[in-house]
Short mmCIF file of C-alpha atoms in Angstrom, two decimals:
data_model
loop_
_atom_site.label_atom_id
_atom_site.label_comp_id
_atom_site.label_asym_id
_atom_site.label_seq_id
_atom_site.Cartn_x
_atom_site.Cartn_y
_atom_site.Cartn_z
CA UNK A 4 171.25 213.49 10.54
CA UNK A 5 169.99 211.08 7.79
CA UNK A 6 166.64 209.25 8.76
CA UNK A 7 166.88 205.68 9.43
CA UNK A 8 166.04 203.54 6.59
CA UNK A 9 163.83 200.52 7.14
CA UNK A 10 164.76 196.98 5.04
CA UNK A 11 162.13 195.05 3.62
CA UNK A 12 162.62 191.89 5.69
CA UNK A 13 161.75 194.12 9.11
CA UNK A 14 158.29 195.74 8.04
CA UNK A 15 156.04 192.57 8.58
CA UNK A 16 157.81 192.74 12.26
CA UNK A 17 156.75 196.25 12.72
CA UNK A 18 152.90 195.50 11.85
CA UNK A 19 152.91 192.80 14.01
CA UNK A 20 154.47 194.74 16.97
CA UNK A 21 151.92 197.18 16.19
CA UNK A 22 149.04 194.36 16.17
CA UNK A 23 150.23 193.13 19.21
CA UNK A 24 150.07 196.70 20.85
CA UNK A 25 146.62 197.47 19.43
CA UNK A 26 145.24 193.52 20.47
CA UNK A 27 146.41 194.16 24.02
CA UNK A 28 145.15 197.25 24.89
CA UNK A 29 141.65 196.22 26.52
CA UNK A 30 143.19 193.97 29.11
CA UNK A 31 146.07 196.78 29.66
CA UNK A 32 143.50 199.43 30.24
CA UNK A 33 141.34 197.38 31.98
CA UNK A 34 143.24 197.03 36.22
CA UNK A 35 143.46 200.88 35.09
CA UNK A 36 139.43 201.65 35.45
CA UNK A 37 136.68 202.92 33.59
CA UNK A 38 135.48 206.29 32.74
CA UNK A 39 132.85 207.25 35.45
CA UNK A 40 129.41 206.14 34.83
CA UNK A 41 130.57 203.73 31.82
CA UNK A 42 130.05 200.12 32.96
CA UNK A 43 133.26 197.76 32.55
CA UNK A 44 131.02 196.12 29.90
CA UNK A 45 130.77 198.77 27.76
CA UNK A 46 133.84 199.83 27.81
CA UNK A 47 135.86 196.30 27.43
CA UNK A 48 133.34 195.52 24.45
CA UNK A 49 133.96 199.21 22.84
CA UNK A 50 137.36 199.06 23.26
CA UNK A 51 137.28 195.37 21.62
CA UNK A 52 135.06 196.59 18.98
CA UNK A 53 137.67 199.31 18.13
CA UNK A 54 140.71 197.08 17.92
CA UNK A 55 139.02 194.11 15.79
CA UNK A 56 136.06 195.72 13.75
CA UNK A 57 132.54 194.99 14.61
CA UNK A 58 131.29 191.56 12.38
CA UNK A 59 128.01 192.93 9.87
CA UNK A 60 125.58 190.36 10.83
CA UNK A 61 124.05 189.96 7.97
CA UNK A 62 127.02 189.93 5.24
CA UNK A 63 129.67 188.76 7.84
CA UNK A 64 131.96 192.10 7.01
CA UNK A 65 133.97 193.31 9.44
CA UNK A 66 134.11 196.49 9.96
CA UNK A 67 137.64 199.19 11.39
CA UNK A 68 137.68 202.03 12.58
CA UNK A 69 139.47 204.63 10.20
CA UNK A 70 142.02 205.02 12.46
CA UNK A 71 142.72 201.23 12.09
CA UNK A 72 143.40 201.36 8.72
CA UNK A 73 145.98 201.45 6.44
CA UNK A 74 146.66 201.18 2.98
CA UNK A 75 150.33 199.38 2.74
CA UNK A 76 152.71 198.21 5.29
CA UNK A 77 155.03 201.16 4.55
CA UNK A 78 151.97 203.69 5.55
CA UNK A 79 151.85 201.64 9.23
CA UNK A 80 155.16 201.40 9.50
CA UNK A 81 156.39 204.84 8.64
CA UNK A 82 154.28 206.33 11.87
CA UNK A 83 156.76 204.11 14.16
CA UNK A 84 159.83 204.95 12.49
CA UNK A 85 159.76 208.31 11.03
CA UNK A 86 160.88 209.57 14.67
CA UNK A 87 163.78 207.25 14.93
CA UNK A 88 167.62 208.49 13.99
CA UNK A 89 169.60 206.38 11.58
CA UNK A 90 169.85 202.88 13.44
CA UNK A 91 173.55 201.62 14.29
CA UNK A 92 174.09 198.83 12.04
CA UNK A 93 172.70 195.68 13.16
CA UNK A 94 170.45 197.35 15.16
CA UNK A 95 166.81 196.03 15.31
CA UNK A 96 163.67 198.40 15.44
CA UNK A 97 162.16 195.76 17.63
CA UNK A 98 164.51 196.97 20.30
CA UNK A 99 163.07 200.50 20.42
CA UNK A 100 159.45 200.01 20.25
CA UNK A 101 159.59 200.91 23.87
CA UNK A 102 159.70 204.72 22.56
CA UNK A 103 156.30 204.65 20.70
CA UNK A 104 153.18 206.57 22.04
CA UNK A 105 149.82 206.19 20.63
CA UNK A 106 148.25 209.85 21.69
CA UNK A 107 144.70 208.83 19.99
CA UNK A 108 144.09 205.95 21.99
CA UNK A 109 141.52 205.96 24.61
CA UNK A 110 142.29 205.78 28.53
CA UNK A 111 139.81 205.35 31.02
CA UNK A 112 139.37 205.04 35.12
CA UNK A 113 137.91 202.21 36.88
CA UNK A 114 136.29 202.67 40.09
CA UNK A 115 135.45 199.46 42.04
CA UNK A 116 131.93 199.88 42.92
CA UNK A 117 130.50 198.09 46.40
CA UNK A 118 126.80 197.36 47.26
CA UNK A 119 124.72 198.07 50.82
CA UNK A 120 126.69 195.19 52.65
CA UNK A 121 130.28 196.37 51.25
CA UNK A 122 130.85 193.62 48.76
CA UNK A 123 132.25 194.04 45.30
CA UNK A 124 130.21 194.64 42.63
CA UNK A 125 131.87 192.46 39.58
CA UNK A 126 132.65 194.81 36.69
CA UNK A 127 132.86 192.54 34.00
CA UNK A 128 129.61 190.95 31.90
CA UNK A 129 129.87 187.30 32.66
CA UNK A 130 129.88 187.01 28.99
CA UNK A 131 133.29 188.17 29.07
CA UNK A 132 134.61 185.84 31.86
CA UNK A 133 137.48 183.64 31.70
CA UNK A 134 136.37 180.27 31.40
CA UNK A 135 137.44 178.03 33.57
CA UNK A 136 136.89 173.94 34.47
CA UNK A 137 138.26 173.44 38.07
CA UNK A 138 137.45 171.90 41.39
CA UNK A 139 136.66 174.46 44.22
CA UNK A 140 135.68 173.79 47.45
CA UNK A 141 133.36 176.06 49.58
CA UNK A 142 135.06 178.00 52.25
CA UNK A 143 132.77 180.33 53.36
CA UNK A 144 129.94 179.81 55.95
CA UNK A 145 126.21 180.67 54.89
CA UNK A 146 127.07 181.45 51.17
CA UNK A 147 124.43 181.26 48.40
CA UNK A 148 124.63 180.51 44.63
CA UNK A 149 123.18 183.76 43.09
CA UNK A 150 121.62 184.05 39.35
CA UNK A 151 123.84 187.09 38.36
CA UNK A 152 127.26 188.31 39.80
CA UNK A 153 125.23 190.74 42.48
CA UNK A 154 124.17 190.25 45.78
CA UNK A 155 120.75 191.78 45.15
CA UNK A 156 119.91 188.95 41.98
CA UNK A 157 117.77 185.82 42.84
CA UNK A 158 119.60 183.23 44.99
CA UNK A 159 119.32 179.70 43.57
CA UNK A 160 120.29 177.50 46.29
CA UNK A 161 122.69 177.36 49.58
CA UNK A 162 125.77 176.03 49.83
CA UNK A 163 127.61 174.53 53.08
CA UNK A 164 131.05 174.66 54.01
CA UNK A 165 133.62 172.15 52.46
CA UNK A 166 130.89 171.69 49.40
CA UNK A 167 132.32 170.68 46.30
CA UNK A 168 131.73 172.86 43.03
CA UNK A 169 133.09 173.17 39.80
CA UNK A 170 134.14 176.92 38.53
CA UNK A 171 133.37 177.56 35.26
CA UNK A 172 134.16 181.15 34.61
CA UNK A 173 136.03 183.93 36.17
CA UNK A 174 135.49 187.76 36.58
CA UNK A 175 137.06 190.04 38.41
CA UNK A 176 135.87 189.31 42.01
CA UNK A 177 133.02 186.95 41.72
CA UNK A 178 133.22 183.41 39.42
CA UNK A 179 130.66 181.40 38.13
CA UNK A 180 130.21 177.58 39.36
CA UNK A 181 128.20 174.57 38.75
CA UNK A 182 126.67 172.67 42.10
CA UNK A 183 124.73 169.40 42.17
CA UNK A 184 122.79 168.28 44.72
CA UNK A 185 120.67 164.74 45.03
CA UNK A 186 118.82 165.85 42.17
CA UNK A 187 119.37 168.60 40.51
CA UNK A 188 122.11 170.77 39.04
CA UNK A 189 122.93 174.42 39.71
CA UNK A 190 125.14 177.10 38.33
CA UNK A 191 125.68 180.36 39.44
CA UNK A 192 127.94 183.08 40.86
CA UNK A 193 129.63 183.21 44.53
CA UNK A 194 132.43 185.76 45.24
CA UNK A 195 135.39 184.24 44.31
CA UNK A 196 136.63 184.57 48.25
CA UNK A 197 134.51 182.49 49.23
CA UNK A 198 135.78 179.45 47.42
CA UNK A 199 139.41 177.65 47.50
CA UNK A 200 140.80 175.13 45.38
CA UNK A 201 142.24 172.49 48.14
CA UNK A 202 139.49 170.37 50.33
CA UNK A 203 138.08 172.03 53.61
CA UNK A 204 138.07 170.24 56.57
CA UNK A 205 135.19 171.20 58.93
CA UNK A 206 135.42 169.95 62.61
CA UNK A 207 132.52 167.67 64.16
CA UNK A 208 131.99 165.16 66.87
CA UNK A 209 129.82 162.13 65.34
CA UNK A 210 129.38 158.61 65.84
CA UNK A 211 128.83 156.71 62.57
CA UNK A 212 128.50 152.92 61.76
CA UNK A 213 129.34 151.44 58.08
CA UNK A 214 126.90 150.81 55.59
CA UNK A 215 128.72 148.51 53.10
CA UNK A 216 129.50 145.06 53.23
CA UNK A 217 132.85 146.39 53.67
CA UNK A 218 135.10 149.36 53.89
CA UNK A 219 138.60 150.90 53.36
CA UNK A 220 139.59 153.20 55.79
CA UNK A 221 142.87 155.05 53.71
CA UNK A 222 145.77 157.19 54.97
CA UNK A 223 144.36 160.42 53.06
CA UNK A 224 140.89 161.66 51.55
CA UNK A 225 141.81 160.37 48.32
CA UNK A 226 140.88 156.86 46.69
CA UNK A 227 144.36 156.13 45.94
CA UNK A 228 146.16 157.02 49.27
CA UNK A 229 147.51 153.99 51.18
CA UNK A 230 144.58 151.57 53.02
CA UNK A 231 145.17 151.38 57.00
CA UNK A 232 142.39 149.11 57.49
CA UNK A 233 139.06 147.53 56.32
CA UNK A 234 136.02 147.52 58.78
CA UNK A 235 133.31 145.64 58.26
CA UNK A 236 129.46 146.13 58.19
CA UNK A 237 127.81 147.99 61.27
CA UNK A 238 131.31 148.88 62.53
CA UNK A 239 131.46 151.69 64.62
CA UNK A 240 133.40 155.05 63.34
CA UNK A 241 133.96 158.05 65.64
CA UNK A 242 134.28 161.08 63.35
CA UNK A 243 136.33 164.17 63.93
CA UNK A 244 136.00 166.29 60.83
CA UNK A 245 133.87 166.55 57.48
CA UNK A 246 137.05 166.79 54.88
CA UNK A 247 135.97 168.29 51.15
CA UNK A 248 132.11 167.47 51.53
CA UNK A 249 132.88 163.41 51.03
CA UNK A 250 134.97 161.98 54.01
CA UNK A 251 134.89 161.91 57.01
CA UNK A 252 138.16 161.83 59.35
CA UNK A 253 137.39 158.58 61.39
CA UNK A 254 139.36 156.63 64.19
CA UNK A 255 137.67 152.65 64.42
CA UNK A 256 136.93 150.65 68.00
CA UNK A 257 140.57 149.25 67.49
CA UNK A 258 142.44 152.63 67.60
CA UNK A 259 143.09 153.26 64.03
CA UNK A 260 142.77 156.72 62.40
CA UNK A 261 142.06 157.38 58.67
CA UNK A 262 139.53 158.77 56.16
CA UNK A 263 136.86 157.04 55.05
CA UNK A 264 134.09 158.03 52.00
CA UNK A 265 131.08 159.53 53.64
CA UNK A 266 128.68 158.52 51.89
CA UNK A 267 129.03 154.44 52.62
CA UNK A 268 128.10 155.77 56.38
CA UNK A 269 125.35 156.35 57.93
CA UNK A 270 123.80 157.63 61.16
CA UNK A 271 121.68 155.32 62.43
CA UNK A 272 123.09 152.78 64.72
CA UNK A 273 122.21 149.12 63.68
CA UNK A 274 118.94 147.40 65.55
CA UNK A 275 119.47 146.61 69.23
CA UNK A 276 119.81 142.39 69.34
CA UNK A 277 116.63 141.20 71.31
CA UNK A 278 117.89 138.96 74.20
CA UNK A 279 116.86 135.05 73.52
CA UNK A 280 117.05 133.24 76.69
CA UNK A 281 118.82 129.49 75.84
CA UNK A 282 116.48 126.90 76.88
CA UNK A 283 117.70 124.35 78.90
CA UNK A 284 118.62 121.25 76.91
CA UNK A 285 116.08 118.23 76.85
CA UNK A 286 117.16 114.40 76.50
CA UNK A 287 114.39 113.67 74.05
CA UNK A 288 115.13 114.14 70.12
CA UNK A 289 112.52 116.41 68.50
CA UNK A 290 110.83 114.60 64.79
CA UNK A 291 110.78 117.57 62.76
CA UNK A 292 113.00 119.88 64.50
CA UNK A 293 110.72 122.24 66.12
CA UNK A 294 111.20 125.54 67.32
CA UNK A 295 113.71 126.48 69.47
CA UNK A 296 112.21 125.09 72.56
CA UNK A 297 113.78 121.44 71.80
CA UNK A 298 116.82 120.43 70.81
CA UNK A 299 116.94 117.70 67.94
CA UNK A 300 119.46 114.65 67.79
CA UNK A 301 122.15 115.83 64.69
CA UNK A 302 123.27 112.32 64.42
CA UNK A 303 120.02 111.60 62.42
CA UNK A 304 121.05 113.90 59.83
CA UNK A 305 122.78 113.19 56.86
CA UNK A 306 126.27 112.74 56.13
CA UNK A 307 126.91 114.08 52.80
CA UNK A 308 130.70 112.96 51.64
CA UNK A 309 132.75 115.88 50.93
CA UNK A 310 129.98 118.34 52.23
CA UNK A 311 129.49 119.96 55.41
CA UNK A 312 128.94 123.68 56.89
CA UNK A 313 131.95 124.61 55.29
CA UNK A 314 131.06 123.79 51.83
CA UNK A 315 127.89 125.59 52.49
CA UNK A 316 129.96 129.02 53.50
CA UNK A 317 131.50 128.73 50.03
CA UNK A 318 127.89 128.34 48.40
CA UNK A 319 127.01 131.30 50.30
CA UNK A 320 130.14 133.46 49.75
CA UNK A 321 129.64 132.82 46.04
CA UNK A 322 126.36 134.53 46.12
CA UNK A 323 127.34 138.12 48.02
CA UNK A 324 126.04 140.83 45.37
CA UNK A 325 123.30 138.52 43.68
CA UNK A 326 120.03 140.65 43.72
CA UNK A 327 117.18 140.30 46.33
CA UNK A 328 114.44 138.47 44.43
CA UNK A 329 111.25 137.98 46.20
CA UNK A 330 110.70 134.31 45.68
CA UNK A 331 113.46 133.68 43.81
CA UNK A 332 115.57 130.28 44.66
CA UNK A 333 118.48 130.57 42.08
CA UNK A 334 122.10 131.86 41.38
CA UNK A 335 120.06 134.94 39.25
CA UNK A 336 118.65 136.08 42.63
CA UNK A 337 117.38 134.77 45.69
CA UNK A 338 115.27 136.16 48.91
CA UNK A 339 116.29 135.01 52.46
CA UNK A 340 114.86 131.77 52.33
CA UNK A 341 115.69 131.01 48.54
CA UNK A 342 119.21 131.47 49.61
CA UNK A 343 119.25 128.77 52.19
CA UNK A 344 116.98 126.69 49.77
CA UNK A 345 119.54 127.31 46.83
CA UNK A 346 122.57 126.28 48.57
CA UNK A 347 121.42 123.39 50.18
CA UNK A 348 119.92 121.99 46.65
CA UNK A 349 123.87 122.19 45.62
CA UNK A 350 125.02 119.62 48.16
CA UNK A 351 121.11 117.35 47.33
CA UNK A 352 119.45 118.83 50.46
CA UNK A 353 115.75 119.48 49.72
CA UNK A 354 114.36 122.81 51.84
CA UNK A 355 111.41 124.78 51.17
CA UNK A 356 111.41 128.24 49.96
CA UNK A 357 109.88 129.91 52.89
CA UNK A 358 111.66 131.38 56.30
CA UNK A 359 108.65 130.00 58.54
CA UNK A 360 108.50 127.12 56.85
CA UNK A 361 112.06 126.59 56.92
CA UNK A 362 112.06 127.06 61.49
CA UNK A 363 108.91 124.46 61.73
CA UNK A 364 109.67 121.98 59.06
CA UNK A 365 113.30 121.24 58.44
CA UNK A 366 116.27 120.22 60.28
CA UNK A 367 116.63 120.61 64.05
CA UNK A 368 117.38 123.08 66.39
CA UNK A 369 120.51 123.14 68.18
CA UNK A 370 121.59 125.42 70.68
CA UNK A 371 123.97 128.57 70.14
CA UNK A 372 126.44 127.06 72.00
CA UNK A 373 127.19 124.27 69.70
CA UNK A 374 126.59 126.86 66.55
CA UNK A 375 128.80 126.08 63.20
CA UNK A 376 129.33 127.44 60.29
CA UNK A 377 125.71 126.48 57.67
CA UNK A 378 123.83 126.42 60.31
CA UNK A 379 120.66 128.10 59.47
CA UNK A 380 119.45 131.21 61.90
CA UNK A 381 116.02 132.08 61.83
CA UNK A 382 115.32 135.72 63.16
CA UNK A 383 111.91 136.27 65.38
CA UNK A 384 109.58 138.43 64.29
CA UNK A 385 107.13 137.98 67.05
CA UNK A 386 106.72 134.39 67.64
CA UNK A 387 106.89 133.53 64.39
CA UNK A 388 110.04 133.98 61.69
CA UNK A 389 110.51 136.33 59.21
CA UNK A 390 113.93 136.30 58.11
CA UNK A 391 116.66 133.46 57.72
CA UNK A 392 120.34 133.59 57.38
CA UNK A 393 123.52 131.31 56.92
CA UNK A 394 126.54 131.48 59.96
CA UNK A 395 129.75 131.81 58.64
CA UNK A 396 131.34 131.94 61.43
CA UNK A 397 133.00 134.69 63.62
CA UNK A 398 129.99 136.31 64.59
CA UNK A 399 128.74 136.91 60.96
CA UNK A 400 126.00 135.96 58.70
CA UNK A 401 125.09 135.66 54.59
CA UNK A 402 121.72 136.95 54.28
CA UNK A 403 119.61 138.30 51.26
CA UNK A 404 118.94 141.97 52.37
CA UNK A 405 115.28 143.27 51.12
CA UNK A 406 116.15 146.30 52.40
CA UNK A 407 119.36 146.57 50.46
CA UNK A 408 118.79 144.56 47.63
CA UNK A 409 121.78 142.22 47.48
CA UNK A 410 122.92 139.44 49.08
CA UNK A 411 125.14 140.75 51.87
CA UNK A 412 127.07 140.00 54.80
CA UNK A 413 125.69 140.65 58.70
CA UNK A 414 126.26 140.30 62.33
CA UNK A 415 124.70 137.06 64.29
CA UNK A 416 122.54 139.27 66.52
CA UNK A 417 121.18 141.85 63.67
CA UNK A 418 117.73 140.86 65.05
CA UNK A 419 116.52 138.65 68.03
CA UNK A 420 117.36 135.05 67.12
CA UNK A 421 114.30 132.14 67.89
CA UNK A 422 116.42 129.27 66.28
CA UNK A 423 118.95 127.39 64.91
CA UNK A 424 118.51 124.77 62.35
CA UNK A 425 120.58 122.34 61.01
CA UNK A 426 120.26 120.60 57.92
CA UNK A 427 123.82 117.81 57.93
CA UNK A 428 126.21 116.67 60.26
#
């Protein structure tokens, strides 16, 4: 029977079948094991080294194995072929590659290896992981970032169920991930079980209240799911679940259920309103409008055409997100007082730049049952006022915010209430 006779035009596909064969061996020997007492390591770099030369550092050369080289295409592909009978006609070698046997090729057993507390010891050198740039989630209760992929290495830092973490590698049974916290940034390894790629949702049972001026309560934990409502600031959220380490699965004082982000929440319920008795009214008109003992006459005010408590709301509005500047009086940024001062200079009303100043020396005080929007409430801080604010209307105020830096909205009764001064009719 005549040997079969290899054309030209099929060689080149024979050394790259070959190629192909010799470039995939590591990973297909690799789910088979490791000699005993070779590490993974050693043996996946070796059997690298073998297959693609070893790179001379210092001329760049890389170096094969004598069994990896041939002279000519005809001397590699006479080894594959030279067992073959004449091929039917038509017939292409590729087809029967299936046959070939490489008897000089290394084979090794792996044995997966476990430490005191029966978890896997990886087997592969992280330098050898696949990388990897993917959103995990932590799964796992009481796990720790470790330096190496070993229980027994240094732990960096502990991570809490539903936390967020980026994978940046993976090995065989533990992966590498980066983890930030408020200031720093980790990365480490973590079993790979331990992590999962869709958000965790971790039950609770917690009372929050907003922290923002206002915010969107949405259909899903994601920033583009549908909104179901807005709540506004120191609204109370009851919380059922942590989901993915930045919302929390929330149900408002109306009913409504929805997700909110976590982190424009917080804790700590909003100050307790001190209870201002209403003084009874008197028939005599107070000169400078007083404290909130006396009552002054608002007919003795001025009329501004086109202006009243209204056109002050808009003033007011147009300021939300200016910064808190101590002392400052303009649209650049303005403190408590400067904001009443600056909106009342729009419409030609001269006030004073001061809260106290503002409760003894200008306008007069009229009682909360005839409040309207521009009035002016000045907040007691023990007899004397520390903090001013503009009504709006509906139970809510415009105030400059030292402790949050902006000009912001509020609630009426944020703080015990010793006044209210009006400026026009």
């Amino acid at each position: 029977m005549r040997k079969p006779v290899l054309r030209q035009n099929n060689k080149w596909g024979i050394l790259s079948i070959a190629t192909g064969l010799f470039a995939a061996l590591p990973i297909i020997c690799l789910p088979i094991g490791l000699r005993e007492g070779m590490s993974p390591a050693m043996v996946v770099a070796n059997a690298n080294n073998r297959v693609n030369g070893v790179t001379n550092v210092e001329t760049g050369e890389v170096v094969l194995e004598e069994w990896a080289l041939v002279s000519s295409v005809d001397e590699l592909s006479s080894g594959i072929t030279e067992n073959y009978e004449e091929l039917p006609e038509g017939t292409d070698p590729v087809e029967l590659s299936e046959d070939i046997s490489f008897s000089d090729i290394p084979k090794y057993v792996i044995y997966q290896r476990y430490d005191d507390s029966d978890l896997p010891i990886e087997l592969l050198d992280p330098q050898f992981f696949a990388p990897d740039d993917t959103t995990y989630y932590v799964r796992a209760r009481q796990s720790i970032l470790k330096e190496t992929p070993d229980m027994d290495s240094l732990t960096l830092v502990s991570l809490h169920v539903g936390q967020e973490v980026t994978r940046t590698g993976v090995g065989d049974t533990w992966s590498r991930i980066k983890v930030k916290d408020k200031e720093n940034e980790y990365e480490g390894f973590v079993l790979t079980n331990t992590i999962q790629d869709t958000m965790v949702s971790v039950e609770i049972d917690r009372t929050v209240w907003v922290d923002t001026d206002s915010l969107i309560v949405r259909a899903e934990p994601s920033t583009s799911s549908e909104e179901v409502t807005v709540v506004n600031q120191d609204a109370k959220l009851y919380c059922s679940a942590i989901v993915g380490d930045k919302w929390y699965k929330v149900k408002t004082t109306g009913g409504k259920s929805g997700y909110v982000y976590k982190s424009y929440t917080t804790t700590n319920p909003p100050p307790t309103p001190t209870p201002t008795p209403t003084p009874r009214p008197r028939t005599s008109s107070s000169s400078g409008g007083g404290g909130g003992g006396s009552y002054g006459d608002t007919r003795k005010l001025p009329k501004i055409t086109g202006c009243n408590g209204e056109s002050i709301v808009s003033l007011a509005e147009s300021m939300l997100g200016k910064p808190y500047v101590f002392g400052g009086t303009t649209s650049s940024g303005v403190d408590c007082a400067g904001l009443v001062t600056y909106c009342y200079a729009q419409v030609g009303i001269s006030v004073a730049n001061g809260s106290n100043t503002i409760y003894k020396s200008y306008g007069v005080s009229v009682p909360r049952s005839d409040l309207k929007p521009g009035d002016v409430i000045c907040y007691d801080y023990g007899g004397w006022c520390g903090h001013v604010a503009i009504y709006i209307g509906d139970g809510q105020v415009i105030h400059a915010s030292a402790s949050k830096g902006v000009v912001k909205y509020g609630v009426l009764d944020m703080m015990g209430i010793i006044a209210i001064k009006r400026f026009i009719q």
